XYZ file of C-alpha atoms in Angstrom:
703
model
C -63.778 76.668 91.840
C -65.788 74.736 94.370
C -64.205 72.539 96.932
C -64.709 68.822 96.711
C -64.753 67.043 100.048
C -63.838 63.388 100.000
C -64.824 61.415 103.072
C -62.606 58.433 103.661
C -63.865 55.896 106.141
C -61.217 53.521 107.450
C -62.674 50.126 108.170
C -61.353 48.813 111.455
C -59.314 45.634 111.253
C -57.395 43.508 113.677
C -53.651 43.806 113.918
C -51.971 40.394 113.836
C -49.821 39.607 116.853
C -47.412 36.671 117.024
C -48.535 33.800 119.232
C -45.532 32.672 121.255
C -45.228 28.868 121.516
C -41.839 28.794 123.271
C -41.464 27.575 126.867
C -38.215 27.260 128.819
C -37.733 24.331 131.176
C -35.154 24.750 133.924
C -33.663 21.646 135.514
C -30.569 21.279 137.695
C -27.671 18.856 137.470
C -26.520 19.907 140.940
C -27.160 17.281 143.632
C -28.662 14.848 141.088
C -27.896 13.142 137.770
C -30.156 15.228 135.542
C -28.886 16.229 132.108
C -30.354 17.838 129.014
C -31.078 14.319 127.732
C -32.257 12.729 130.963
C -34.543 14.908 133.055
C -38.228 14.588 133.853
C -39.120 17.801 132.093
C -38.128 16.030 128.909
C -39.326 12.583 129.933
C -42.889 13.432 130.980
C -43.625 17.187 130.681
C -42.635 17.870 127.071
C -45.209 15.523 125.513
C -48.267 17.261 127.059
C -46.781 20.613 126.036
C -46.326 19.333 122.462
C -49.961 18.227 122.492
C -50.933 21.763 123.533
C -48.983 23.205 120.594
C -46.017 24.361 122.671
C -42.271 23.835 122.278
C -40.006 23.184 125.252
C -36.337 24.152 125.432
C -34.005 23.349 128.322
C -31.569 25.125 130.617
C -29.410 23.711 133.410
C -29.508 25.922 136.513
C -25.992 24.709 137.294
C -24.854 26.856 134.339
C -26.345 30.006 135.823
C -29.502 31.901 134.923
C -30.594 32.900 131.407
C -30.113 36.568 130.554
C -32.981 38.991 130.025
C -32.303 38.999 126.284
C -32.399 35.188 126.155
C -35.721 35.116 128.000
C -37.455 37.444 125.542
C -38.311 34.552 123.224
C -40.235 32.588 125.875
C -43.889 32.948 126.889
C -43.310 30.927 130.078
C -40.782 29.156 132.235
C -41.269 25.815 134.013
C -38.875 25.136 136.891
C -38.269 21.621 138.200
C -34.854 21.391 139.837
C -35.548 18.439 142.180
C -33.427 20.101 144.834
C -33.740 23.147 147.072
C -29.998 23.819 146.684
C -28.250 25.835 144.010
C -24.984 27.661 143.663
C -27.178 30.415 142.189
C -29.881 30.401 144.896
C -29.441 34.048 145.854
C -29.594 35.236 142.245
C -32.536 32.960 141.404
C -35.232 34.890 143.267
C -34.502 38.338 141.778
C -34.350 36.611 138.381
C -37.731 34.968 138.973
C -39.134 38.327 140.037
C -37.987 39.746 136.673
C -39.837 36.999 134.795
C -43.098 37.634 136.632
C -42.749 41.401 136.302
C -42.216 40.974 132.548
C -45.543 39.135 132.329
C -43.969 35.744 131.717
C -45.937 32.788 133.072
C -44.153 30.727 135.720
C -44.809 27.143 136.796
C -42.998 25.733 139.826
C -42.838 21.943 140.192
C -41.977 19.860 143.265
C -39.852 22.524 144.984
C -40.601 26.230 144.963
C -37.067 26.764 143.779
C -33.619 26.883 145.346
C -33.717 28.314 148.874
C -30.275 27.113 150.021
C -26.991 28.329 148.573
C -23.298 27.585 149.171
C -22.166 27.235 152.785
C -25.767 26.473 153.832
C -26.777 30.078 153.216
C -30.575 30.399 153.211
C -32.472 32.812 151.017
C -34.372 35.186 153.351
C -38.053 34.331 153.739
C -38.897 37.965 153.006
C -37.170 37.711 149.607
C -39.017 34.529 148.687
C -42.428 35.901 149.651
C -41.866 39.195 147.866
C -41.505 37.201 144.653
C -44.317 34.730 145.381
C -46.681 37.618 146.138
C -46.830 38.236 142.361
C -48.550 34.842 142.127
C -50.726 35.338 145.208
C -48.777 32.713 147.155
C -47.096 32.716 150.551
C -44.251 30.551 151.829
C -44.319 30.148 155.588
C -41.692 29.432 158.233
C -40.748 25.878 159.034
C -40.127 24.376 155.625
C -41.851 21.444 153.970
C -43.101 18.676 156.231
C -42.697 14.955 155.546
C -45.330 13.091 157.489
C -47.478 9.925 157.326
C -50.585 11.797 158.525
C -51.260 14.052 155.538
C -55.006 14.611 155.084
C -56.929 15.941 152.103
C -58.984 19.026 152.978
C -60.185 19.704 149.423
C -59.485 18.192 146.037
C -60.635 18.766 142.477
C -60.519 15.170 141.243
C -60.587 16.147 137.568
C -57.306 17.979 138.094
C -55.454 15.983 140.757
C -56.601 12.366 140.295
C -56.013 11.984 136.583
C -54.434 8.516 136.472
C -54.253 7.624 140.152
C -56.354 8.274 143.236
C -54.619 10.204 145.985
C -55.862 7.915 148.766
C -53.376 8.058 151.633
C -50.250 8.125 149.460
C -49.137 11.731 149.920
C -46.271 12.223 152.363
C -45.215 15.811 151.694
C -46.824 18.983 153.021
C -45.314 21.914 151.085
C -45.120 25.119 153.107
C -47.192 27.162 150.669
C -50.657 28.664 150.744
C -52.716 30.649 148.263
C -53.522 34.139 149.573
C -55.346 35.671 146.622
C -59.070 35.155 145.918
C -58.701 34.925 142.130
C -56.267 32.010 142.388
C -57.768 28.575 141.757
C -56.815 26.006 144.386
C -57.160 22.413 143.174
C -55.755 20.608 146.218
C -55.574 21.588 149.902
C -53.864 19.426 152.495
C -53.264 19.460 156.211
C -51.119 17.576 158.663
C -53.465 15.635 160.910
C -51.474 16.094 164.111
C -50.789 19.837 163.785
C -53.634 20.969 161.451
C -50.968 22.774 159.457
C -52.373 23.708 156.016
C -50.939 23.622 152.505
C -52.147 24.436 148.971
C -49.765 22.433 146.766
C -51.730 22.640 143.477
C -52.723 26.168 142.487
C -53.249 27.984 139.193
C -52.848 31.734 139.241
C -53.149 34.405 136.532
C -49.322 34.324 136.453
C -48.868 30.553 136.134
C -49.135 27.866 138.772
C -47.536 25.492 141.233
C -47.725 21.738 141.675
C -45.584 20.983 144.701
C -44.366 18.056 146.769
C -45.443 14.618 145.544
C -48.653 15.828 143.887
C -47.398 15.866 140.274
C -46.918 12.159 139.674
C -46.643 8.813 141.429
C -43.697 6.473 140.894
C -43.843 2.814 141.845
C -40.893 2.175 144.229
C -40.202 -1.248 142.717
C -40.847 -0.925 138.975
C -40.267 2.863 138.725
C -43.355 3.062 136.495
C -44.843 6.559 136.710
C -48.435 7.752 136.652
C -49.791 11.268 136.606
C -51.637 12.579 139.624
C -52.479 15.924 138.036
C -54.080 16.135 134.615
C -51.112 17.542 132.659
C -53.207 18.588 129.659
C -55.657 20.546 131.813
C -53.080 21.946 134.240
C -50.604 23.257 131.677
C -53.271 24.607 129.329
C -54.615 26.742 132.182
C -51.307 27.606 133.855
C -49.649 28.613 130.564
C -52.707 30.453 129.217
C -53.224 28.361 126.069
C -56.705 26.893 126.609
C -58.090 28.344 123.380
C -55.018 28.577 121.166
C -54.423 26.528 117.982
C -52.250 23.406 118.215
C -50.182 22.281 115.202
C -50.893 18.544 115.128
C -48.898 15.888 113.188
C -51.079 12.993 114.352
C -53.835 13.827 111.875
C -54.300 14.627 108.186
C -57.708 15.508 106.711
C -59.410 14.422 109.920
C -57.905 10.912 109.899
C -55.304 9.590 112.301
C -51.912 9.154 110.629
C -50.590 5.643 110.007
C -47.046 4.705 109.030
C -44.838 1.677 109.430
C -41.078 1.382 109.432
C -38.614 -1.461 109.907
C -35.099 -1.136 111.271
C -32.425 -2.981 109.293
C -31.221 -5.333 112.055
C -31.402 -9.084 111.439
C -32.024 -9.012 107.695
C -30.228 -12.311 107.095
C -30.513 -13.836 110.584
C -31.617 -17.484 110.270
C -35.329 -17.906 110.969
C -36.009 -20.709 113.440
C -39.693 -20.917 112.478
C -39.077 -20.857 108.721
C -36.229 -23.339 108.090
C -33.891 -22.487 105.251
C -34.968 -18.854 105.209
C -33.540 -15.705 106.711
C -35.657 -13.435 108.896
C -35.903 -10.927 106.068
C -37.082 -13.629 103.663
C -39.637 -14.895 106.182
C -41.048 -11.399 106.523
C -40.984 -10.891 102.755
C -43.101 -13.992 102.236
C -45.522 -13.479 105.117
C -45.704 -9.706 105.623
C -43.913 -7.391 103.195
C -45.388 -8.914 100.037
C -48.809 -9.521 101.599
C -49.773 -6.068 102.929
C -49.289 -4.116 99.732
C -52.287 -1.887 100.456
C -50.240 -0.132 103.143
C -47.129 2.035 102.708
C -44.031 0.505 104.267
C -40.599 1.961 104.997
C -37.831 -0.674 105.029
C -34.202 -0.038 105.952
C -30.869 -1.805 105.725
C -27.493 -1.536 107.437
C -25.276 -0.853 104.460
C -22.055 -2.423 105.804
C -23.936 -5.762 105.840
C -24.461 -5.409 102.081
C -20.770 -4.896 101.363
C -19.285 -7.826 99.398
C -16.502 -8.001 101.990
C -19.054 -9.165 104.587
C -21.729 -10.508 102.214
C -19.516 -12.704 100.062
C -22.402 -14.737 98.630
C -24.501 -11.655 97.970
C -27.426 -12.929 100.049
C -28.046 -9.651 101.892
C -27.559 -7.451 98.813
C -29.893 -9.585 96.708
C -32.579 -9.556 99.400
C -32.269 -5.778 99.865
C -32.902 -5.235 96.140
C -35.871 -7.587 96.297
C -37.409 -5.691 99.230
C -36.863 -2.255 97.739
C -38.415 -3.400 94.442
C -41.831 -3.795 96.119
C -44.051 -1.000 94.810
C -45.401 -0.012 98.249
C -41.958 0.106 99.896
C -39.943 3.237 100.675
C -36.203 2.771 101.213
C -34.360 4.065 104.280
C -30.901 3.680 105.758
C -30.338 2.206 109.195
C -26.773 3.588 109.026
C -23.519 2.043 107.847
C -22.320 0.241 110.999
C -25.332 0.490 113.357
C -23.780 2.515 116.219
C -25.055 1.276 119.579
C -24.016 4.519 121.257
C -23.636 7.554 119.008
C -21.818 9.719 121.531
C -20.818 8.364 124.937
C -20.905 11.912 126.330
C -24.696 11.910 125.894
C -25.362 8.378 127.146
C -25.984 7.035 130.602
C -23.147 4.917 131.944
C -25.617 2.085 132.570
C -26.630 2.059 128.909
C -23.039 1.669 127.791
C -22.401 -1.119 130.308
C -25.564 -2.921 129.205
C -24.423 -2.930 125.583
C -20.937 -4.052 126.583
C -22.368 -6.939 128.589
C -24.892 -8.125 125.988
C -23.075 -7.608 122.675
C -20.414 -10.160 121.737
C -17.637 -7.869 120.506
C -18.514 -4.189 120.935
C -15.957 -1.749 119.605
C -15.265 1.771 120.883
C -14.189 4.329 118.314
C -14.263 8.116 118.332
C -16.731 8.366 121.281
C -19.093 5.877 119.605
C -19.772 2.259 120.532
C -20.214 -0.048 117.525
C -21.581 -3.621 117.653
C -18.341 -4.989 116.174
C -15.022 -3.958 114.695
C -15.081 -3.188 110.978
C -11.485 -3.442 109.656
C -10.102 -0.011 108.838
C -13.252 1.829 109.915
C -13.266 4.670 112.450
C -16.708 5.995 113.317
C -17.680 9.185 111.540
C -21.179 10.567 110.895
C -20.535 11.110 107.183
C -20.136 7.371 106.614
C -23.099 6.498 108.818
C -25.497 9.001 107.294
C -24.616 10.613 103.982
C -22.593 7.775 102.469
C -24.976 5.021 103.613
C -27.849 6.866 101.932
C -25.766 7.324 98.778
C -24.877 3.614 98.713
C -28.560 2.672 98.767
C -29.394 5.165 96.025
C -26.508 4.110 93.794
C -26.734 0.344 94.154
C -29.954 -1.061 95.565
C -32.952 0.929 94.311
C -34.999 0.435 91.168
C -35.418 3.350 88.795
C -37.701 6.064 90.123
C -37.046 5.483 93.815
C -34.896 7.657 96.063
C -33.731 7.021 99.635
C -33.956 10.161 101.758
C -34.572 8.863 105.309
C -32.106 7.856 108.029
C -33.361 5.698 110.916
C -31.172 6.181 113.999
C -29.760 3.018 115.575
C -28.807 1.773 119.042
C -29.545 4.235 121.846
C -30.867 6.701 119.229
C -29.095 9.667 120.801
C -27.103 11.279 117.996
C -25.247 14.469 118.765
C -25.880 17.800 117.074
C -23.184 17.241 114.457
C -24.815 14.021 113.246
C -28.324 15.481 113.068
C -27.051 18.623 111.361
C -25.172 16.565 108.782
C -28.412 14.802 107.885
C -30.481 17.968 107.545
C -27.816 19.854 105.587
C -27.765 17.021 103.051
C -31.546 16.977 102.682
C -31.833 13.739 104.653
C -34.830 13.264 106.910
C -34.405 11.389 110.185
C -36.405 9.347 112.672
C -36.221 7.021 115.711
C -35.982 7.287 119.469
C -38.881 8.030 121.776
C -40.202 4.540 122.610
C -43.868 5.365 123.253
C -45.637 2.617 125.210
C -49.065 2.941 126.867
C -50.385 -0.496 127.811
C -50.903 -2.595 130.968
C -47.143 -2.737 131.532
C -46.868 1.041 131.346
C -50.391 2.356 132.018
C -49.806 6.072 131.723
C -49.369 9.051 129.419
C -45.905 9.323 131.024
C -44.999 6.518 128.607
C -45.804 8.655 125.560
C -42.712 10.381 124.194
C -42.373 13.934 122.846
C -42.615 14.426 119.070
C -38.942 15.225 118.724
C -35.658 15.925 120.473
C -33.965 19.263 119.974
C -30.164 19.197 120.038
C -28.729 22.670 119.648
C -30.354 24.031 116.508
C -31.109 20.604 115.045
C -34.055 18.245 115.480
C -34.324 14.489 115.828
C -37.817 13.265 114.907
C -39.079 10.545 117.222
C -40.869 7.437 116.047
C -44.563 7.317 116.892
C -44.280 4.137 118.916
C -41.850 1.742 120.577
C -40.657 -1.311 118.649
C -41.010 -4.989 119.455
C -37.866 -4.991 121.637
C -39.805 -2.974 124.219
C -43.009 -5.012 124.001
C -41.141 -8.315 124.416
C -38.847 -6.988 127.181
C -35.862 -7.540 124.881
C -37.271 -10.930 123.824
C -37.405 -12.238 127.403
C -41.220 -12.281 127.581
C -43.617 -13.970 125.118
C -42.133 -13.651 121.647
C -45.474 -12.461 120.327
C -45.577 -9.630 122.865
C -45.559 -7.024 120.106
C -49.275 -7.590 119.581
C -49.920 -5.566 122.750
C -48.884 -2.541 120.682
C -52.568 -2.455 119.739
C -53.329 -1.471 123.339
C -50.958 1.454 122.951
C -52.678 2.455 119.711
C -56.047 2.450 121.476
C -54.847 4.274 124.592
C -53.160 7.013 122.568
C -56.372 7.582 120.592
C -58.978 7.748 123.337
C -59.993 9.860 125.163
C -57.534 12.085 123.267
C -55.411 11.494 120.180
C -51.789 12.070 121.192
C -49.794 10.038 118.671
C -50.037 8.403 115.230
C -50.369 4.674 114.590
C -46.792 3.545 113.963
C -46.122 -0.164 113.388
C -42.381 -0.261 114.097
C -40.217 -3.377 114.285
C -36.993 -5.027 112.998
C -36.252 -7.564 110.291
C -35.376 -10.057 113.027
C -39.071 -10.306 113.914
C -39.018 -12.875 111.124
C -37.118 -15.320 113.325
C -40.215 -16.681 115.080
C -43.732 -17.570 113.979
C -45.245 -15.819 117.016
C -43.380 -12.568 116.322
C -44.396 -12.667 112.640
C -48.013 -13.188 113.695
C -47.776 -10.282 116.134
C -46.738 -7.979 113.274
C -49.597 -9.281 111.142
C -52.100 -8.654 113.951
C -50.922 -5.040 114.192
C -51.401 -4.555 110.445
C -54.763 -6.337 110.436
C -55.975 -4.041 113.209
C -54.727 -0.943 111.367
C -56.484 -1.905 108.126
C -59.827 -1.837 109.949
C -59.306 1.688 111.353
C -60.134 5.048 109.711
C -56.510 6.098 109.170
C -54.446 8.264 106.813
C -51.600 6.030 105.551
C -48.213 7.522 104.660
C -44.510 6.721 104.566
C -42.251 7.311 107.565
C -40.466 10.093 105.661
C -43.786 11.905 105.230
C -44.445 11.744 108.963
C -40.973 13.143 109.595
C -41.905 16.105 107.399
C -45.129 16.608 109.366
C -43.172 16.917 112.613
C -40.702 19.337 111.044
C -43.726 21.345 109.938
C -44.914 21.512 113.551
C -41.505 22.716 114.690
C -41.262 25.550 112.168
C -44.896 26.704 112.124
C -45.497 30.350 113.027
C -48.885 31.463 114.347
C -50.396 34.932 114.531
C -53.574 35.972 116.301
C -56.000 38.520 114.900
C -58.319 38.355 117.886
C -59.928 35.433 119.702
C -61.470 33.869 116.575
C -58.991 34.464 113.746
C -55.529 32.952 113.370
C -52.912 33.000 110.616
C -50.673 29.953 110.131
C -47.368 30.468 108.301
C -44.268 28.437 107.459
C -46.082 25.176 108.231
C -44.347 23.129 105.523
C -45.881 19.656 105.235
C -48.096 20.127 108.303
C -51.755 19.548 107.403
C -53.683 19.952 110.662
C -54.292 22.591 113.295
C -56.410 21.561 116.282
C -58.532 23.537 118.740
C -59.475 21.749 121.967
C -62.731 21.838 123.930
C -64.649 23.887 121.407
C -67.934 23.777 119.518
C -66.820 26.379 116.974
C -66.896 25.678 113.253
C -64.552 27.094 110.629
C -66.013 29.988 108.671
C -65.153 28.638 105.219
C -66.115 31.898 103.491
C -63.745 34.076 105.505
C -60.956 31.523 105.968
C -58.121 31.084 103.448
C -56.186 27.933 102.534
C -58.545 25.647 104.459
C -59.956 22.460 102.895
C -62.381 21.679 105.691
C -62.698 20.555 109.283
C -64.131 17.891 111.551
C -65.230 17.689 115.187
C -63.814 14.743 117.134
C -63.462 14.095 120.883
C -64.549 17.677 121.733
C -61.766 19.024 119.500
C -61.933 20.846 116.170
C -59.487 19.508 113.563
C -58.838 22.018 110.768
C -57.499 20.675 107.436
C -54.816 22.852 105.822
C -54.354 23.059 102.074
C -50.983 23.091 100.284
C -50.957 26.921 100.434
C -48.050 28.768 102.070
C -50.304 30.796 104.360
C -53.554 29.772 106.032
C -56.135 31.972 107.728
C -58.569 30.310 110.125
C -61.674 32.175 111.265
C -63.951 30.427 113.733
C -67.700 30.866 113.987
C -70.735 29.426 115.742
C -72.821 30.036 112.641
C -73.528 27.189 110.208
C -71.490 27.115 107.010
C -73.003 27.687 103.593
C -69.960 26.563 101.601
C -69.070 22.915 101.000
C -66.027 21.511 102.804
C -64.132 18.277 103.416
C -65.107 16.548 106.641
C -62.519 13.763 106.404
C -60.567 11.653 103.936
C -57.814 9.053 103.919
C -56.107 10.711 100.930
C -54.822 14.142 99.969
C -57.019 16.835 98.436
C -55.105 19.384 96.338
C -55.681 21.836 93.491
C -59.185 22.513 94.777
C -61.153 25.728 94.286
C -63.632 25.957 97.181
C -65.748 28.582 95.451
C -66.706 26.555 92.401
C -68.821 23.569 91.437
C -68.552 20.984 90.054
C -66.079 20.040 92.745
C -62.774 18.967 91.189
C -59.512 18.100 92.944
C -56.317 16.083 92.672
C -55.834 13.267 95.147
C -53.141 10.856 96.268
C -53.470 8.079 98.825
C -53.693 4.386 99.570
C -56.791 2.644 98.342
C -59.582 2.241 98.749
C -59.741 6.038 98.740
C -62.381 7.429 101.105
C -63.936 10.923 101.324
C -66.719 12.694 103.181
C -67.880 16.114 101.961
C -70.338 18.333 103.815
C -72.681 21.129 102.762
C -73.492 19.847 99.296
C -77.085 19.994 98.106
C -79.236 17.841 100.399
C -80.840 14.626 99.137
C -79.308 15.113 95.713
C -77.908 12.589 93.247
C -74.216 13.151 92.419
C -71.921 11.697 89.804
C -68.407 10.901 91.039
C -65.690 10.423 88.427
C -62.204 9.250 89.387
C -59.620 9.639 86.620
C -56.465 7.788 87.717
C -53.021 8.793 86.509
C -52.799 5.349 84.929
C -55.831 3.374 83.799
C -59.465 3.942 83.002
C -61.808 6.368 84.715
C -64.208 5.040 87.359
C -67.784 6.305 87.629
C -70.351 6.009 90.381
C -73.607 7.727 91.299
C -74.567 8.401 94.928
C -77.132 10.453 96.773
C -76.188 12.979 99.449
C -77.849 12.830 102.845
C -80.699 15.048 103.988
C -78.036 17.307 105.522
C -75.957 17.496 102.338
C -73.231 15.022 103.312
C -71.732 12.912 100.535
C -69.640 9.923 101.594
C -67.954 7.736 98.987
C -65.086 5.353 98.361
C -62.967 4.733 95.242
C -62.201 0.976 94.954
C -58.465 1.192 94.308
C -55.723 -0.919 95.888
C -52.409 0.366 97.162
C -50.889 3.644 96.048
C -53.359 5.665 93.958
C -53.162 9.071 92.268
C -55.695 10.853 90.108
C -58.388 13.503 89.750
C -61.872 13.396 91.257
C -64.856 15.338 89.953
C -68.146 15.574 91.833
C -71.152 17.032 90.045
C -74.908 16.926 90.337
C -76.610 14.455 88.017
C -78.708 16.039 85.284
């Protein structure tokens, strides 16, 4: 019997490797008032890292150093202790050596790290330089110099003059120089009198340093901060993520996200500009019932609806009226409106401010309430779970469900409160207070996406409310209209946040504050946005948090566990998405030198990039969802849901061809239109609906 030889050829394929998005930030509560809630890593560093697709966790050096097993989950560590002293100074340098030896990126901010321990014991210079040699840096004898005659020897303005020119403002000369040719020095200084040199801003293959007062400027009178370095450029290079994908909740289907939510305060406050009406009624007449083409999330404080406090039923009746509006989503602004959720997490000044400005604040169970409610002792179950249940049981029309909690007061709930919400399927939002306008002209005013507390997550609002823009109603009462400046500044030259029109019912007290809200809505209506409810945005952020990314080489990435997240972004690229080789991708668009990739509702997405032109049709952008779509077949048919008029742009259809577009709404008659694609095969069209719209769209060539 003859032998049969079978030749098996194994096609080579890439092995997927997890892309680590985790970064540890080390601060110190020794010698300063830093805490896990109040430290500049959180206040100004976390937002740029979020924008780069990274997630920042925190560790207090006062508690010792993280173990080797704890550090395994981090790709990098950023150290900003704001002091050269630590009880753990001697152990710090061997620990840092371990991180660099393990291949972990290291960024040192302001100080190199603790060099002085207990009893004024100094870490030997030899020990420090043995560690810094991994980064191609050298620390020299004499310590940092504080001098008025600091001169710039060399600067890369793109990196070190991002929001403010250096001029003659620098007063610190860090005792560090770069000693390795493949390091990139972005700023070199010298002391004029001694010609002593320093390289305070350096990026190395192992991370980077930004030392002394080169990171940011702070006005000595207003305490307003501005970046000196470009945080987006610096951290992308120092942390090695220039070309990695960024989960992005600011965008869906190529359009910037819009949502609007209203905190429950002041629902029945008398309106001075609308006599005989409450603030809530004034807003109902002039805003809530007038802007029905936009989704709106309205909340109430449920204790105010209790017949014990609302004996005439005014608040309860108005709440039902608001929630009956078809474009309104219901949310809870808690039961009692805690001003301080946990005094152990709050600054003493915040507590004193509330005590001095609120008529009858009441302390109970570590929480500060705006007033005493007879028989009530603060507990998170009443504030969260039961307030949501009250709204669902009593105030909503059939078919609506309340599932969102808007934090109140200082918006710093503890882990137990946030966990209670998530375990009961309740979404959450508030806190953050993003402001980027002439009063706060800096990206340092843009908050992180969320706050992690233990294993739970508080989703931040996308913007500050009118209290911030009116300086707590001490400046012009229509000051909220300057929120439009924030919207513009957070869109260009880079999109870093959604458009979030966020205010309180008590904005109905004054004509100027009502008009400010209307101006914000009028501006939003004219922009190419993707409208959604606040609860939907909360889900987007949770999707960012839980997304897992794998790399299959420089041009292919797998996205898993992304939940409601609909966008992955690549910065500074001219690549396209290879629609033939990619999976679970609806389309993509290029905007501001970035590539925005639109994810489908699939559980797993595979993105392959290419410089070649695409042959398959794809969605460029839309202000509504696109689901149940088969990219391989024509005619093009998909389900859609959005806020009318519905707008779509498809690429790579047949050029200069007449197409029939049929929209079959869930309720009502089908709409037909005929349009011609461009010479490049782009078909742009709009469905003339108003408000919330759901249906099926079919696109086919005319016979």
